[in-house]
Amino acid sequence: MRYSATSFSRSGVSDWLAQRVSAYILAAYFVVIVGFLLCNPGLEYAQWKEFMSGNAMRLFSLTALLALAAHAWVGMWTVFTDYLTERQMGAKATIIRLALQTGMVIGVFVYVVWGIQILWGN
């Protein structure tokens, strides 16, 4: 089996599964947030803060944030490896792809750290 250092996991099946599980987590998070907003039409900041400050919602938000990071990484890695090839872009395709993947890793990492600071900071 061939292993890519830039892949999310060891196989395409694992990447596919991570993509699907993360999509379900994000869909559930969306339903919870929209449901809360629909059930509270005159929502004020204090209610929103109380809802989002509970440990259960913080953990769910953290799970959704990590799911979003995994979903974004698998999706963009797939796009980069499928469409940024030597056949389509020439000899510099590998350099371009690795540069974009590096940028993606940095971006996802920054957003995850920032999200954790927002969720668990003071």
Coordinates of C-alpha atoms in Angstrom, one line a residue:
M1 CA 0.0 0.0 0.0
R2 CA 1.3 3.4 -0.9
Y3 CA 1.2 6.0 1.9
S4 CA 1.2 9.8 1.2
A5 CA 2.7 12.0 3.8
T6 CA 0.2 14.7 3.0
S7 CA -2.9 12.5 3.1
F8 CA -5.3 12.6 6.1
S9 CA -5.1 8.9 6.6
R10 CA -3.6 5.7 5.1
S11 CA -6.3 4.9 2.6
G12 CA -9.0 6.5 0.4
V13 CA -11.7 4.6 2.4
S14 CA -10.5 6.2 5.6
D15 CA -10.5 9.6 4.0
W16 CA -14.0 9.0 2.6
L17 CA -15.3 7.9 6.0
A18 CA -13.7 10.9 7.7
Q19 CA -15.4 13.1 5.1
R20 CA -18.8 11.5 5.7
V21 CA -18.6 11.5 9.5
S22 CA -17.5 15.1 9.6
A23 CA -20.4 16.0 7.3
Y24 CA -22.9 14.4 9.7
I25 CA -21.4 16.2 12.7
L26 CA -21.5 19.5 10.8
A27 CA -25.1 18.9 9.8
A28 CA -26.1 18.0 13.3
Y29 CA -24.4 21.2 14.6
F30 CA -26.3 23.3 12.0
V31 CA -29.6 21.7 13.0
V32 CA -28.9 22.5 16.7
I33 CA -27.9 26.1 16.0
V34 CA -30.8 26.8 13.6
G35 CA -33.2 25.0 15.9
F36 CA -32.1 27.2 18.9
L37 CA -32.5 30.3 16.7
L38 CA -36.0 29.3 15.5
C39 CA -37.1 28.5 19.1
N40 CA -35.9 31.8 20.4
P41 CA -37.2 34.5 18.0
G42 CA -36.5 37.5 20.3
L43 CA -33.0 36.2 21.1
E44 CA -30.8 38.5 23.1
Y45 CA -27.1 38.3 23.7
A46 CA -27.4 37.1 27.2
Q47 CA -29.5 34.1 26.1
W48 CA -27.1 33.3 23.2
K49 CA -24.1 33.6 25.6
E50 CA -25.7 31.3 28.1
F51 CA -26.5 28.7 25.4
M52 CA -23.0 28.8 24.0
S53 CA -21.3 28.8 27.4
G54 CA -22.5 25.5 28.6
N55 CA -20.0 22.7 28.6
A56 CA -22.1 20.5 26.4
M57 CA -22.4 23.2 23.8
R58 CA -18.7 24.0 24.0
L59 CA -17.8 20.4 23.5
F60 CA -20.2 20.1 20.6
S61 CA -18.8 23.3 19.1
L62 CA -15.2 22.0 19.5
T63 CA -16.3 18.7 17.9
A64 CA -17.9 20.6 15.0
L65 CA -14.7 22.8 14.7
L66 CA -12.5 19.7 14.5
A67 CA -14.9 18.1 12.0
L68 CA -14.8 21.2 9.9
A69 CA -11.0 21.1 9.9
A70 CA -10.9 17.4 8.9
H71 CA -13.6 18.0 6.3
A72 CA -11.8 20.9 4.8
W73 CA -8.5 19.1 4.8
V74 CA -9.8 15.9 3.1
G75 CA -11.7 17.9 0.5
M76 CA -8.9 20.3 -0.4
W77 CA -6.3 17.5 -0.4
T78 CA -8.5 15.6 -2.8
V79 CA -8.9 18.6 -5.1
F80 CA -5.2 19.4 -5.0
T81 CA -4.1 15.8 -5.8
D82 CA -6.8 15.3 -8.4
Y83 CA -6.4 18.5 -10.3
L84 CA -2.9 19.8 -9.7
T85 CA -1.1 17.2 -11.7
E86 CA 1.9 17.3 -14.0
R87 CA -0.4 16.3 -16.9
Q88 CA -2.5 19.4 -16.3
M89 CA 0.0 21.9 -15.0
G90 CA 3.4 20.8 -16.2
A91 CA 6.6 20.2 -14.3
K92 CA 6.0 22.6 -11.4
A93 CA 2.7 20.9 -10.4
T94 CA 4.2 19.1 -7.5
I95 CA 5.8 22.2 -6.1
I96 CA 2.6 24.2 -6.5
R97 CA 0.5 21.3 -4.9
L98 CA 2.9 21.0 -1.9
A99 CA 2.9 24.8 -1.4
L100 CA -0.9 24.9 -1.5
Q101 CA -1.1 21.9 0.9
T102 CA 1.3 23.6 3.3
G103 CA -0.8 26.8 3.2
M104 CA -3.9 24.7 3.8
V105 CA -2.2 23.0 6.8
I106 CA -1.2 26.3 8.3
G107 CA -4.6 27.9 7.6
V108 CA -6.5 25.0 9.2
F109 CA -4.2 24.9 12.2
V110 CA -4.6 28.6 12.8
Y111 CA -8.4 28.4 12.5
V112 CA -8.5 25.5 14.9
V113 CA -6.3 27.2 17.5
W114 CA -8.3 30.4 17.1
G115 CA -11.5 28.6 17.5
I116 CA -10.3 26.8 20.6
Q117 CA -9.3 30.2 22.1
I118 CA -12.8 31.6 21.3
L119 CA -14.6 28.6 22.8
W120 CA -12.5 28.1 25.9
G121 CA -10.9 31.5 26.5
N122 CA -12.0 34.0 29.0

